[in-house]
Each structure stands twice: as structure tokens, then as C-alpha cells.
PDB file of C-alpha atoms in Angstrom:
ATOM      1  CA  UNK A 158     101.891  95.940 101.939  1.00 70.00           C
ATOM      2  CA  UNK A 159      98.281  94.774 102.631  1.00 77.00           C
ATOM      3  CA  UNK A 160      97.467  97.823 105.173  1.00 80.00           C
ATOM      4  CA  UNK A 161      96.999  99.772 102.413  1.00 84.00           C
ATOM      5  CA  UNK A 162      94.505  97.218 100.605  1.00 87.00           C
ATOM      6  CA  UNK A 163      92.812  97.575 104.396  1.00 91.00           C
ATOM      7  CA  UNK A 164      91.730 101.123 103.016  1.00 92.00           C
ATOM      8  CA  UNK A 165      90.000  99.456  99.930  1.00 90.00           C
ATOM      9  CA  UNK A 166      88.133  96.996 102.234  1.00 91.00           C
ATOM     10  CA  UNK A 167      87.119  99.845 104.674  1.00 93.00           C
ATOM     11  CA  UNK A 168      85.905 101.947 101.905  1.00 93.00           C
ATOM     12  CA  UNK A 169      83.942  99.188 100.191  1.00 92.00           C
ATOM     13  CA  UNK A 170      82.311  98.844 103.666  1.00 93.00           C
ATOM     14  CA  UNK A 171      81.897 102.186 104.325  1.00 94.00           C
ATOM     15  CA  UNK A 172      80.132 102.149 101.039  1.00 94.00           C
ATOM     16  CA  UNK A 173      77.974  99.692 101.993  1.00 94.00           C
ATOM     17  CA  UNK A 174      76.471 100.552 104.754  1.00 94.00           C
ATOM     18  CA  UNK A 175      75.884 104.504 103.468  1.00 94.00           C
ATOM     19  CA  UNK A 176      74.064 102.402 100.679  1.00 94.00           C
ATOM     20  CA  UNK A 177      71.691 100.676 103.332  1.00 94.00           C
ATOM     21  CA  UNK A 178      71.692 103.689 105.203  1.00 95.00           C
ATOM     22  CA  UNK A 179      70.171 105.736 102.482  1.00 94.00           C
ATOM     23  CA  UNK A 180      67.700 103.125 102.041  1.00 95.00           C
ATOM     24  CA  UNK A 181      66.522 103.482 105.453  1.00 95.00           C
ATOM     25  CA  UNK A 182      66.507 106.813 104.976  1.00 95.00           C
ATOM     26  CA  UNK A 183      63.862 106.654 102.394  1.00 94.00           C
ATOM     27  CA  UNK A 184      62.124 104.279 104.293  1.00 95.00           C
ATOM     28  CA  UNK A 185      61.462 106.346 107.033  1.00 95.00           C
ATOM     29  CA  UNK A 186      60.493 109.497 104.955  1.00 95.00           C
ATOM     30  CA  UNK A 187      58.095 107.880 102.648  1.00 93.00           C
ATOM     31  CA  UNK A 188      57.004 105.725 106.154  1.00 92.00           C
ATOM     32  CA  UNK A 189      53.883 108.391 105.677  1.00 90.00           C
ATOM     33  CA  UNK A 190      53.426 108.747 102.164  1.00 91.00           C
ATOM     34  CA  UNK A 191      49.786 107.641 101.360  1.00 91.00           C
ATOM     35  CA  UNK A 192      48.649 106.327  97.966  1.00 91.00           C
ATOM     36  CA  UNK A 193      45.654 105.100  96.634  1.00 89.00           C
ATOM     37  CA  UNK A 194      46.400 102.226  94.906  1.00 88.00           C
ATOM     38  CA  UNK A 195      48.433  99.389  95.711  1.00 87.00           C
ATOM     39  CA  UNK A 196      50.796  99.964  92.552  1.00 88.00           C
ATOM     40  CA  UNK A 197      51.352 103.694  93.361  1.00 89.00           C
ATOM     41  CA  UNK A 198      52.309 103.132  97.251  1.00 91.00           C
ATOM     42  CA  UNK A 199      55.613 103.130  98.337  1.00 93.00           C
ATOM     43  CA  UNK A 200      57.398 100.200  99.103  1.00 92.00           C
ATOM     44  CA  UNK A 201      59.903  99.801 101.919  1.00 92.00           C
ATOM     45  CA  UNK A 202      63.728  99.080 100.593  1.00 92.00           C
ATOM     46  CA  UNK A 203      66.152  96.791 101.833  1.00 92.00           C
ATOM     47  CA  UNK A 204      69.947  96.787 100.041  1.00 91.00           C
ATOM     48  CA  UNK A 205      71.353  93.368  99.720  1.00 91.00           C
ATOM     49  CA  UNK A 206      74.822  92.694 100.760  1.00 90.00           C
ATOM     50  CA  UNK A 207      77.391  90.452  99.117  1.00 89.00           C
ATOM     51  CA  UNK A 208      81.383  89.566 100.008  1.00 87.00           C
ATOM     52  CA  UNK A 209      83.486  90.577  97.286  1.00 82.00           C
ATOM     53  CA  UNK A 210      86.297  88.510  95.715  1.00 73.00           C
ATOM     54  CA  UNK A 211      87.740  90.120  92.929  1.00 59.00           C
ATOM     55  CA  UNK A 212      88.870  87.243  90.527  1.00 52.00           C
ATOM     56  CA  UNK A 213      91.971  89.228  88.773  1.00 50.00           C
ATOM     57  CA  UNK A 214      93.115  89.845  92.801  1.00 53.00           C
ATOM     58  CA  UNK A 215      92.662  86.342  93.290  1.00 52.00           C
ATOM     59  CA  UNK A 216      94.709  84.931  90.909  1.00 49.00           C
ATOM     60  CA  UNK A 217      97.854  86.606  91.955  1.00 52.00           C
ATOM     61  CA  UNK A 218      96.947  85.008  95.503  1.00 52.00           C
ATOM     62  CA  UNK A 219      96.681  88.457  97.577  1.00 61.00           C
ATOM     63  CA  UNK A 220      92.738  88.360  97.997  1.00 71.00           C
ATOM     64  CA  UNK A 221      90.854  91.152  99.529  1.00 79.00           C
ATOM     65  CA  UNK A 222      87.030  90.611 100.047  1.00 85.00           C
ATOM     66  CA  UNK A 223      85.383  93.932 100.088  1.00 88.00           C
ATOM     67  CA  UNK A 224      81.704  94.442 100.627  1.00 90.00           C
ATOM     68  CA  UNK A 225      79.611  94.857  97.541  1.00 89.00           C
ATOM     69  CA  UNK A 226      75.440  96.147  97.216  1.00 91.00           C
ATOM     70  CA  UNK A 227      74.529  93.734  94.854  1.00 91.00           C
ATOM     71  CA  UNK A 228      71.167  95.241  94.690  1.00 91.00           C
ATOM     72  CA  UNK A 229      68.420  97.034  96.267  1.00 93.00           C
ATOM     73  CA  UNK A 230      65.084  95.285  96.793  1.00 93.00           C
ATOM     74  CA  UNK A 231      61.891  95.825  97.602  1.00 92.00           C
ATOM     75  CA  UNK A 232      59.951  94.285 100.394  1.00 91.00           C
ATOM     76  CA  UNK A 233      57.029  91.883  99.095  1.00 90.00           C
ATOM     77  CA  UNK A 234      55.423  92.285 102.555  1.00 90.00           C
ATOM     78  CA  UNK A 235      51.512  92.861 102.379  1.00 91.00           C
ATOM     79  CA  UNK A 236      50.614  96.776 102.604  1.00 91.00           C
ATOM     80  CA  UNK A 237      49.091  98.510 104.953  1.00 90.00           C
ATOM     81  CA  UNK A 238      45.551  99.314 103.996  1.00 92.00           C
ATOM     82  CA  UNK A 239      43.306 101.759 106.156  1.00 91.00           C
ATOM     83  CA  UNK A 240      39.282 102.321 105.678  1.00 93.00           C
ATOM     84  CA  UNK A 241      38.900 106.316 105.699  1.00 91.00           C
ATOM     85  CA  UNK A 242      36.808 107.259 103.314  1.00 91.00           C
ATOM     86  CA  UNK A 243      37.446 111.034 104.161  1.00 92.00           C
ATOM     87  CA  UNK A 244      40.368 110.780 103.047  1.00 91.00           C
ATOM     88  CA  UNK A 245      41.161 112.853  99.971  1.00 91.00           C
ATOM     89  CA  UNK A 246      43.385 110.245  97.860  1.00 89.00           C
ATOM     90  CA  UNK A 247      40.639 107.217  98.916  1.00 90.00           C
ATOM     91  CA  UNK A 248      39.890 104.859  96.535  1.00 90.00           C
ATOM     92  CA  UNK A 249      36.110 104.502  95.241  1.00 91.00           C
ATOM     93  CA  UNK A 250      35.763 101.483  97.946  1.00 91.00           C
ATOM     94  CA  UNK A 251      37.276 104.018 100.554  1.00 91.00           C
ATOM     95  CA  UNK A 252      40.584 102.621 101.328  1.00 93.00           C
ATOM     96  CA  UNK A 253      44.085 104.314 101.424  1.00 93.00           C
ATOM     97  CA  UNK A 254      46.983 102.408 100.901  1.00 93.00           C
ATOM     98  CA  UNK A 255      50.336 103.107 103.085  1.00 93.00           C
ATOM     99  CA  UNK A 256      53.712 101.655 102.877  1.00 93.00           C
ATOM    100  CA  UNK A 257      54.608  98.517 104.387  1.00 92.00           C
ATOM    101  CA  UNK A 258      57.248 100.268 106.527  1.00 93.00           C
ATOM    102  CA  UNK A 259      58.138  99.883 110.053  1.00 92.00           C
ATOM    103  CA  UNK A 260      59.477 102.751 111.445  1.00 93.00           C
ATOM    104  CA  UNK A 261      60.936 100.818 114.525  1.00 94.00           C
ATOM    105  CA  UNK A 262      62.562  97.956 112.289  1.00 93.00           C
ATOM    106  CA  UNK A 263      64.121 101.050 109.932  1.00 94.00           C
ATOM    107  CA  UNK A 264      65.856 102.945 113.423  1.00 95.00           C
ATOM    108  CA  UNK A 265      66.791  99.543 114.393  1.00 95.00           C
ATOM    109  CA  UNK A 266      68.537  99.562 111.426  1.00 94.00           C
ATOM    110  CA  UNK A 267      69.847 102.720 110.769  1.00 95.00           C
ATOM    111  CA  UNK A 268      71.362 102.267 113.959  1.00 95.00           C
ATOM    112  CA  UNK A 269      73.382  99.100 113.260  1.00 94.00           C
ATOM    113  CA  UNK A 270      74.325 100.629 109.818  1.00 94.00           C
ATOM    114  CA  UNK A 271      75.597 103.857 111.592  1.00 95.00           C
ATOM    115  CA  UNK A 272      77.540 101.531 114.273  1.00 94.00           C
ATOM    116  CA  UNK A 273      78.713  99.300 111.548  1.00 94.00           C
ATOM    117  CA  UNK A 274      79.926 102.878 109.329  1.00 95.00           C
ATOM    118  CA  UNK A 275      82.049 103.872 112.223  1.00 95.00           C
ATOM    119  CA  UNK A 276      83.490 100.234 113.069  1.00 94.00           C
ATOM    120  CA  UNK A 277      84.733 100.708 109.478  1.00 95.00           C
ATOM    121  CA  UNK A 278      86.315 104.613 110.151  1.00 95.00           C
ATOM    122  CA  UNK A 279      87.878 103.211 113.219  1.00 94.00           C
ATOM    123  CA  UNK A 280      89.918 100.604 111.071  1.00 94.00           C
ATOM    124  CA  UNK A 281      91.123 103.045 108.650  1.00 94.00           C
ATOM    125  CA  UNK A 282      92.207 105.233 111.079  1.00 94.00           C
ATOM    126  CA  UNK A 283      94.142 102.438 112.513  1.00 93.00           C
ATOM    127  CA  UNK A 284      95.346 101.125 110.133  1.00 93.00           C
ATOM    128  CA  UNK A 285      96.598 104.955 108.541  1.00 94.00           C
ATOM    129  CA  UNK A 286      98.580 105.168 112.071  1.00 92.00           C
ATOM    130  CA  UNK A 287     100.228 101.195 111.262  1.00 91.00           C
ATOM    131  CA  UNK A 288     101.241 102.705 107.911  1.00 92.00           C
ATOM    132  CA  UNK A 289     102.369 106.253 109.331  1.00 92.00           C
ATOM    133  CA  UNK A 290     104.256 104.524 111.828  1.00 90.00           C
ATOM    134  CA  UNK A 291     106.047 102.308 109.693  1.00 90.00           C
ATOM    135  CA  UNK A 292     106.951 104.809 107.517  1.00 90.00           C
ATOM    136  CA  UNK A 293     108.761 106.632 110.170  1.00 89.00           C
ATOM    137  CA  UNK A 294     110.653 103.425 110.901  1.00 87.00           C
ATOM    138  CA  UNK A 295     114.065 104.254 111.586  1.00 81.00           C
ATOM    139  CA  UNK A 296     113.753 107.945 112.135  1.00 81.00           C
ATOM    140  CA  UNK A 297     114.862 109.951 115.242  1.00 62.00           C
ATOM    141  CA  UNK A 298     112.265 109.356 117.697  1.00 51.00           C
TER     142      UNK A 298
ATOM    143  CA  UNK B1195     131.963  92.447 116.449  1.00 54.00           C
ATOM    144  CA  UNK B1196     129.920  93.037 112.834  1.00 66.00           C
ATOM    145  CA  UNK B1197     127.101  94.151 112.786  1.00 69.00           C
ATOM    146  CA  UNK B1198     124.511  91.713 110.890  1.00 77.00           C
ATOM    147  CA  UNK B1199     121.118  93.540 110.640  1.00 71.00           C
ATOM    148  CA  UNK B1200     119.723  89.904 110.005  1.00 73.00           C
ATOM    149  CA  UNK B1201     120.697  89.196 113.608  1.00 79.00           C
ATOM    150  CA  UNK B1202     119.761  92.890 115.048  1.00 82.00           C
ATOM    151  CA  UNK B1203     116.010  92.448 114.080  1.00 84.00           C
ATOM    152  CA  UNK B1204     115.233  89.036 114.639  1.00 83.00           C
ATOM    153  CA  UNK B1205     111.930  87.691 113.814  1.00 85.00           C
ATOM    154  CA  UNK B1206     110.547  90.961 113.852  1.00 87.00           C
ATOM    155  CA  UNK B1207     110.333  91.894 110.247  1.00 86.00           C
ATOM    156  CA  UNK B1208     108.339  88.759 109.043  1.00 86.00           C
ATOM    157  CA  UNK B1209     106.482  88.875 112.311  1.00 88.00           C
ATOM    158  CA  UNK B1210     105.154  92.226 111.060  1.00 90.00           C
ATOM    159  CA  UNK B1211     104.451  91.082 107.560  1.00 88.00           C
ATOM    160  CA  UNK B1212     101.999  88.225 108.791  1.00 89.00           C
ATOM    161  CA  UNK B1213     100.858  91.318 111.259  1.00 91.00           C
ATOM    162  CA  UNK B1214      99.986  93.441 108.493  1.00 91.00           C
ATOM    163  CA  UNK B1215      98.232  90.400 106.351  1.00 89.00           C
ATOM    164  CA  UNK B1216      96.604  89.293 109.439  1.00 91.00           C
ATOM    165  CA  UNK B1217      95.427  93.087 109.769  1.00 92.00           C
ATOM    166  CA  UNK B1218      94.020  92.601 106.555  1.00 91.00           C
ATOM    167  CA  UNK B1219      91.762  89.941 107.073  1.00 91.00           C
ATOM    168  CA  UNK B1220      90.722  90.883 109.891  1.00 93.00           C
ATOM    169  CA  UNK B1221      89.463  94.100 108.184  1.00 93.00           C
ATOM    170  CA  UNK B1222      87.945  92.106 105.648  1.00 92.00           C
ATOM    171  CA  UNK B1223      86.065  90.990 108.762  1.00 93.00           C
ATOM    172  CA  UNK B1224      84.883  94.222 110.069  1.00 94.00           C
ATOM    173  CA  UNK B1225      83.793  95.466 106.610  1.00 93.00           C
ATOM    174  CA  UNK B1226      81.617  92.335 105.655  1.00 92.00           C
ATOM    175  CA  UNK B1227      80.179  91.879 109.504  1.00 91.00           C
ATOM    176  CA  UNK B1228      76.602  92.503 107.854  1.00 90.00           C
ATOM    177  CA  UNK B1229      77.011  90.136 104.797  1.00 90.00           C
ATOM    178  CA  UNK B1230      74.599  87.378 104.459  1.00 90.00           C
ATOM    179  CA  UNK B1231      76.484  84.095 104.207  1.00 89.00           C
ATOM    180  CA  UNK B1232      79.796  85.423 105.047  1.00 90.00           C
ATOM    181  CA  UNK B1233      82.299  83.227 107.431  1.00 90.00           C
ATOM    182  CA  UNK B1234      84.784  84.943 109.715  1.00 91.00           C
ATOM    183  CA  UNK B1235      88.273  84.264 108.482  1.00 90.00           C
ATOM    184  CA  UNK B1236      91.973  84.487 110.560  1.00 92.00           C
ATOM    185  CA  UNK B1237      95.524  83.722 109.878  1.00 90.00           C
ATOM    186  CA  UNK B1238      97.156  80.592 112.066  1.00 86.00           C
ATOM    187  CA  UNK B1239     100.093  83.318 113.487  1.00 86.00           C
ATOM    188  CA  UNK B1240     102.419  80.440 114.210  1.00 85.00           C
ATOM    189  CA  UNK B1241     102.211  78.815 111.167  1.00 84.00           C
ATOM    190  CA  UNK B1242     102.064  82.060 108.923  1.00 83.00           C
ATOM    191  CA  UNK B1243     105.402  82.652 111.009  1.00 82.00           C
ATOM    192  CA  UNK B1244     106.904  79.662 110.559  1.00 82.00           C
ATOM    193  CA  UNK B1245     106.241  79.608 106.595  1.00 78.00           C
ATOM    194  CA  UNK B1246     107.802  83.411 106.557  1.00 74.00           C
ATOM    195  CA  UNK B1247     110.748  82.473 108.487  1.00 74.00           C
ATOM    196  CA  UNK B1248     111.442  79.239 106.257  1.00 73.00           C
ATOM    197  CA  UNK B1249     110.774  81.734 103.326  1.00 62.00           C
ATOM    198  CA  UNK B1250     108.842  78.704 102.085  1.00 51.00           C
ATOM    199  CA  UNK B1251     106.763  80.810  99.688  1.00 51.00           C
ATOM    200  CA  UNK B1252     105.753  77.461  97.672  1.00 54.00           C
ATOM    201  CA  UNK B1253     106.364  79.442  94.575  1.00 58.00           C
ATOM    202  CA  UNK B1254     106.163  77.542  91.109  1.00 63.00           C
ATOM    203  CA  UNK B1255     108.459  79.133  88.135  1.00 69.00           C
ATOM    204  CA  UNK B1256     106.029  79.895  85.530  1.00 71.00           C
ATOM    205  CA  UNK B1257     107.363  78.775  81.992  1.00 79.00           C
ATOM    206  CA  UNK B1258     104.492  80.325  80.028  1.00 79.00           C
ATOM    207  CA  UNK B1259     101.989  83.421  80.587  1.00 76.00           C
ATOM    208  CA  UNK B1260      99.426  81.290  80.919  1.00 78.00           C
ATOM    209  CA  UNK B1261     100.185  79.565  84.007  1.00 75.00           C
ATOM    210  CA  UNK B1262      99.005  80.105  87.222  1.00 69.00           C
ATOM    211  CA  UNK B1263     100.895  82.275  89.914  1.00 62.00           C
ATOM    212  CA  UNK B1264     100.228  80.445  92.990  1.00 59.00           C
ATOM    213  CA  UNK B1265     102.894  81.255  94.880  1.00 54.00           C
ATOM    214  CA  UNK B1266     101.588  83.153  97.957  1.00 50.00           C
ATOM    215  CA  UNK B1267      98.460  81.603  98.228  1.00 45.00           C
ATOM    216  CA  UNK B1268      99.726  78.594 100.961  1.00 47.00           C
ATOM    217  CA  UNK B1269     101.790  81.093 102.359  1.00 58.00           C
ATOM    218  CA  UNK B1270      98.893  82.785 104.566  1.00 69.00           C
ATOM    219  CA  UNK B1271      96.859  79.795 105.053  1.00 75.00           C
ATOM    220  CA  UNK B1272      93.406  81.704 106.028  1.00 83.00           C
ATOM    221  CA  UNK B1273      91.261  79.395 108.380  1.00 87.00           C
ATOM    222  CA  UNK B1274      87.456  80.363 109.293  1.00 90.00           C
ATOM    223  CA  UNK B1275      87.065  80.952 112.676  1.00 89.00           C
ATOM    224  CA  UNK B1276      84.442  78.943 115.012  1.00 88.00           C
ATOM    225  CA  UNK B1277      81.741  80.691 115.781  1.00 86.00           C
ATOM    226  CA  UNK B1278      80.655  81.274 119.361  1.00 83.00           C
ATOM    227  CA  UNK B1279      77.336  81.104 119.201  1.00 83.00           C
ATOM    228  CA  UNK B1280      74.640  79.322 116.876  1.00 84.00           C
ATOM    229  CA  UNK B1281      74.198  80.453 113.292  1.00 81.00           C
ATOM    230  CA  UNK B1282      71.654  83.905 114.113  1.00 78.00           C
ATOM    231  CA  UNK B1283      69.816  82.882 110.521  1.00 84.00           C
ATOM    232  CA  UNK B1284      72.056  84.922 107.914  1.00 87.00           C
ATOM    233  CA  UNK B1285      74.703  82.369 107.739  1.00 88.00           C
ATOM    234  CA  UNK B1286      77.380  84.954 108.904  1.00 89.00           C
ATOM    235  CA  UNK B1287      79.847  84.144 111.292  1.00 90.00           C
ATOM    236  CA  UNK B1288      81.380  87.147 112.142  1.00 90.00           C
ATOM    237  CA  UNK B1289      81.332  88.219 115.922  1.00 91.00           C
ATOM    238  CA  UNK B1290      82.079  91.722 115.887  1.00 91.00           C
ATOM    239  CA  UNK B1291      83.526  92.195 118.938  1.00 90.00           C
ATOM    240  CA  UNK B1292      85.730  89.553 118.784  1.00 92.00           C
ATOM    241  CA  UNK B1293      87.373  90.844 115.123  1.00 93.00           C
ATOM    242  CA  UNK B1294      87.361  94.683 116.500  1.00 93.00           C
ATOM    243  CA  UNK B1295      89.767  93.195 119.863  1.00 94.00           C
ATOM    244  CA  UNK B1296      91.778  91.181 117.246  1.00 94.00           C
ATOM    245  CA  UNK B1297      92.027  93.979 115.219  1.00 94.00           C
ATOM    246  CA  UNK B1298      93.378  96.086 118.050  1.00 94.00           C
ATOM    247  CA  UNK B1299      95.586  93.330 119.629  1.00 94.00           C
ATOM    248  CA  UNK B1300      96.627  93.004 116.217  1.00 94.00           C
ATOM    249  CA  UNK B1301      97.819  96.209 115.947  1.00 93.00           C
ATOM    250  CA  UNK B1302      99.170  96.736 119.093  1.00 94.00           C
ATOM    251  CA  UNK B1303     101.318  93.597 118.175  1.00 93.00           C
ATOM    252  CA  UNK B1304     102.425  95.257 114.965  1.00 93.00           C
ATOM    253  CA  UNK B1305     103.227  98.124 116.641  1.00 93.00           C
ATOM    254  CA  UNK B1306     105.167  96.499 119.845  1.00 93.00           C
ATOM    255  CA  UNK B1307     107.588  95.160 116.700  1.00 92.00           C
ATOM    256  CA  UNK B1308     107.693  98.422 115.270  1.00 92.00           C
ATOM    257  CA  UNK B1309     109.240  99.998 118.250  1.00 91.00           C
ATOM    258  CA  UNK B1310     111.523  97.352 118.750  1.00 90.00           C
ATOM    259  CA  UNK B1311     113.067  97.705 115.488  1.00 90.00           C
ATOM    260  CA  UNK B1312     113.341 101.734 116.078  1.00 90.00           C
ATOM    261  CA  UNK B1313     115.170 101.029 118.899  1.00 89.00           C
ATOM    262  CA  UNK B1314     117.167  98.562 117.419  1.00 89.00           C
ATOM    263  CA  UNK B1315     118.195 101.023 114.156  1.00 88.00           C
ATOM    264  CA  UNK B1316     118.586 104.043 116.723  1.00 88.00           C
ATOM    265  CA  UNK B1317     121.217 101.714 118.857  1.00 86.00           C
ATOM    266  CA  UNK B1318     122.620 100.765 115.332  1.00 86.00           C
ATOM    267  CA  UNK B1319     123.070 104.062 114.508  1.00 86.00           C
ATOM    268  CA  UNK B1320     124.853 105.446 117.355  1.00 87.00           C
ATOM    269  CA  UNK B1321     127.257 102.252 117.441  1.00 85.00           C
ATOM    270  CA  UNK B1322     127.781 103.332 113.853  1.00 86.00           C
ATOM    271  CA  UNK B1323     128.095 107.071 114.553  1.00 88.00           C
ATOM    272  CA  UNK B1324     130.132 106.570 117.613  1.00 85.00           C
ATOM    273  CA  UNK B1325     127.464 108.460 119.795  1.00 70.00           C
ATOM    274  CA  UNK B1326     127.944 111.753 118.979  1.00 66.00           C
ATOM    275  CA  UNK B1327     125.322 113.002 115.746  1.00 56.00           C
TER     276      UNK B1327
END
């Protein structure tokens, strides 16, 4: 019965998206973390998403494509870097080096991974009540 | 008058097995809605319907382990689905909306048949009991 491969394909989702939803997560907490060098600072982190064929599956010709995180990377976008020589973790030139994060792109995208997350909930619990109900086929009703 | 089940149900029981495949990739859908690259798939119902009823699974007796099962691969033919609007730059094709109302049609669908056949087994059942539990 493929409903019940449904769960497998929710889950991987469900996965997914708490995998890019962490990410943001540590996006927007180290949004602020300072550094003074441009190894040290904290870069912002984007998971990569990939569909999900499982070759033994295929073979006996009942696919499922899941969602799989084939990675995390790291965004090669140039940092920020801010003259303030005050500053107690400034360089010897006087700059201090913050993430290349943007906080609006990161709730932008928490938001669609939340959305996405309970699009994923919403077809399990569907498809639990297609499988429940079958399974009372028959029964006095 | 006998009482053939095959009759008493109809189309409904392979109806609801291309439901419940077509559930599945629709699912599959859903789940990979944020995967770069990924096209949106569905299942042709009338076809899928018309290969269940003909029970034409396409299967191929394997004479060896070796050989490849590929039996109910043509009997879902998956299609991709045309997208609505322009590629957005990811090369995915799935509109979400449009996969969460299939899904839910879908469903619906599955379960219209599944409360045709309960009412179909209860009337069995009391022609078979005579009525009275």
C-alpha cells in the first residue's frame, strides 16, 4: 500500500526543512557575532536540497522520492566589514568583521521552511486518516 | 440471485489503488516543493485505471535472479506536470497549491470509494444475515 510509503516521504521532508530551519536558526543568532578577522567571522549557512531516488526501491518499480540535505554550505558572499576602532575585538587597521547575514532574507526563510514543515504534517495526517479508514473497511459504521 | 463481490464493488477497488499511488506522488510533491531542479510529477487517472482494470501489469517472468523486475513500472505511468508559470530560477516545477488541492481532492476521491464499498459490504451483510444481527 503506498500510503504508508507517504509517511517515509513526509518524514524525509519534514527532515528537511528542520535541517534548513536550524540553519537559519544559526544564522540569525550568530547575525551579531563580531570577529576580527575575516577567517574567524561567522559565515551565514544555507542547506542544500536534493530529490531522493533510492536505487534498491527503484528496481522493484515502486519509487518513492524523498527529500534528502545533501549538504550544508556556506555563503561565499563578501563580509560585512565596519571601521570602529573602539571597538574591543578591532583589528590593528581598526576594522571589525561581521557575518554576511541578512536577517530579513533568514525570516523570509524560516518562514517558508516553517510553512513548508507543516504542508508536510498536514499530509501525514491525511494520509494516517486514508489508512485508518481503510482499515475499518467493512466494519459496522 | 448470487452474490458476486466482483460485481458488488465495481471499479472501486482498483480505483482506490491508483488513488492511493496517486496519493503517493503527489506527496512526493509536497515533500520536495523546495528542491532545486525537481519537476512536479502526476499519475494519468484514466489510464492508470484502465491498465488496473485490464490487470495489464506488463510483468516479465524472471528466469534468473539476475533479471530485472519490471513489472509495475508501466503500470503507473508518472507524467510531469506543466508548469503554470515560468521557471522562478531553481528549475522546480512544483506549484504548491496546486499539489496540496490534488492532494485533498485526491483524498476525498479515495475516500468517496471507501464509503461506497462500506455500504456495499454492510448491504452484503445484512442480505447475508437476513437483517436481523
Amino acid at each position: 500500500m503506498s500510503a504508508f510509503k507517504i509517511f517515509d516521504i513526509t518524514g524525509s521532508g519534514m527532515t528537511a526543512q528542520s535541517v534548513r530551519m536550524n540553519t537559519t536558526a544559526s544564522n540569525i543568532a550568530n547575525a551579531n557575532s563580531v570577529s576580527s578577522s575575516v577567517d574567524q567571522t561567522y559565515r551565514g549557512r544555507h542547506a542544500v536540497f536534493a530529490a531522493e531516488l533510492s536505487d534498491a526501491k527503484r528496481m522493484q518499480g515502486d519509487d518513492s522520492v524523498g527529500v534528502k540535505v545533501l549538504g550544508i554550505v556556506e555563503s561565499d558572499a563578501p563580509l560585512n566589514v565596519e571601521y570602529a576602532p573602539n571597538h574591543p575585538l578591532a583589528d590593528e587597521n581598526g576594522y571589525i568583521y561581521k557575518p554576511n547575514i541578512n536577517i530579513m532574507e533568514e525570516m523570509a526563510n524560516m518562514i517558508s521552511a516553517s510553512r513548508s514543515y507543516d504542508t508536510n504534517v498536514q499530509t501525514a495526517d491525511a494520509a494516517k486518516q486514508m489508512v485508518m479508514r481503510t482499515l475499518r473497511l467493512g466494519q459496522a459504521n | 440471485m448470487a452474490i458476486s463481490f466482483e460485481k458488488a464493488f465495481g471499479m472501486h477497488p482498483e480505483a482506490m489503488l491508483v488513488r492511493d499511488r496517486r496519493a503517493q506522488v503527489l506527496a512526493e510533491n509536497i515533500a520536495n516543493a523546495d528542491t532545486p531542479g525537481y519537476k512536479a510529477k502526476d499519475i494519468d487517472f484514466q489510464q492508470a485505471l484502465n491498465n488496473a482494470k485490464s490487470r495489464q501489469s506488463g510483468a516479465m517472468s524472471r528466469t534468473h535472479e539476475q533479471h530485472f523486475n519490471i513489472s509495475t513500472s508501466s503500470q503507473y505511468d508518472t507524467k510531469f506536470r506543466n508548469p503554470d508559470q515560468p521557471d522562478t530560477g531553481d528549475g522546480n516545477s512544483v506549484d504548491i497549491h496546486r499539489e496540496r488541492n490534488a492532494f485533498m481532492q485526491n483524498s476525498l476521491e479515495y475516500q468517496a470509494s471507501l464509503s461506497f464499498l462500506n455500504s456495499r459490504i454492510s448491504g452484503l451483510k445484512k442480505a447475508l444475515t437476513g437483517g436481523g444481527q
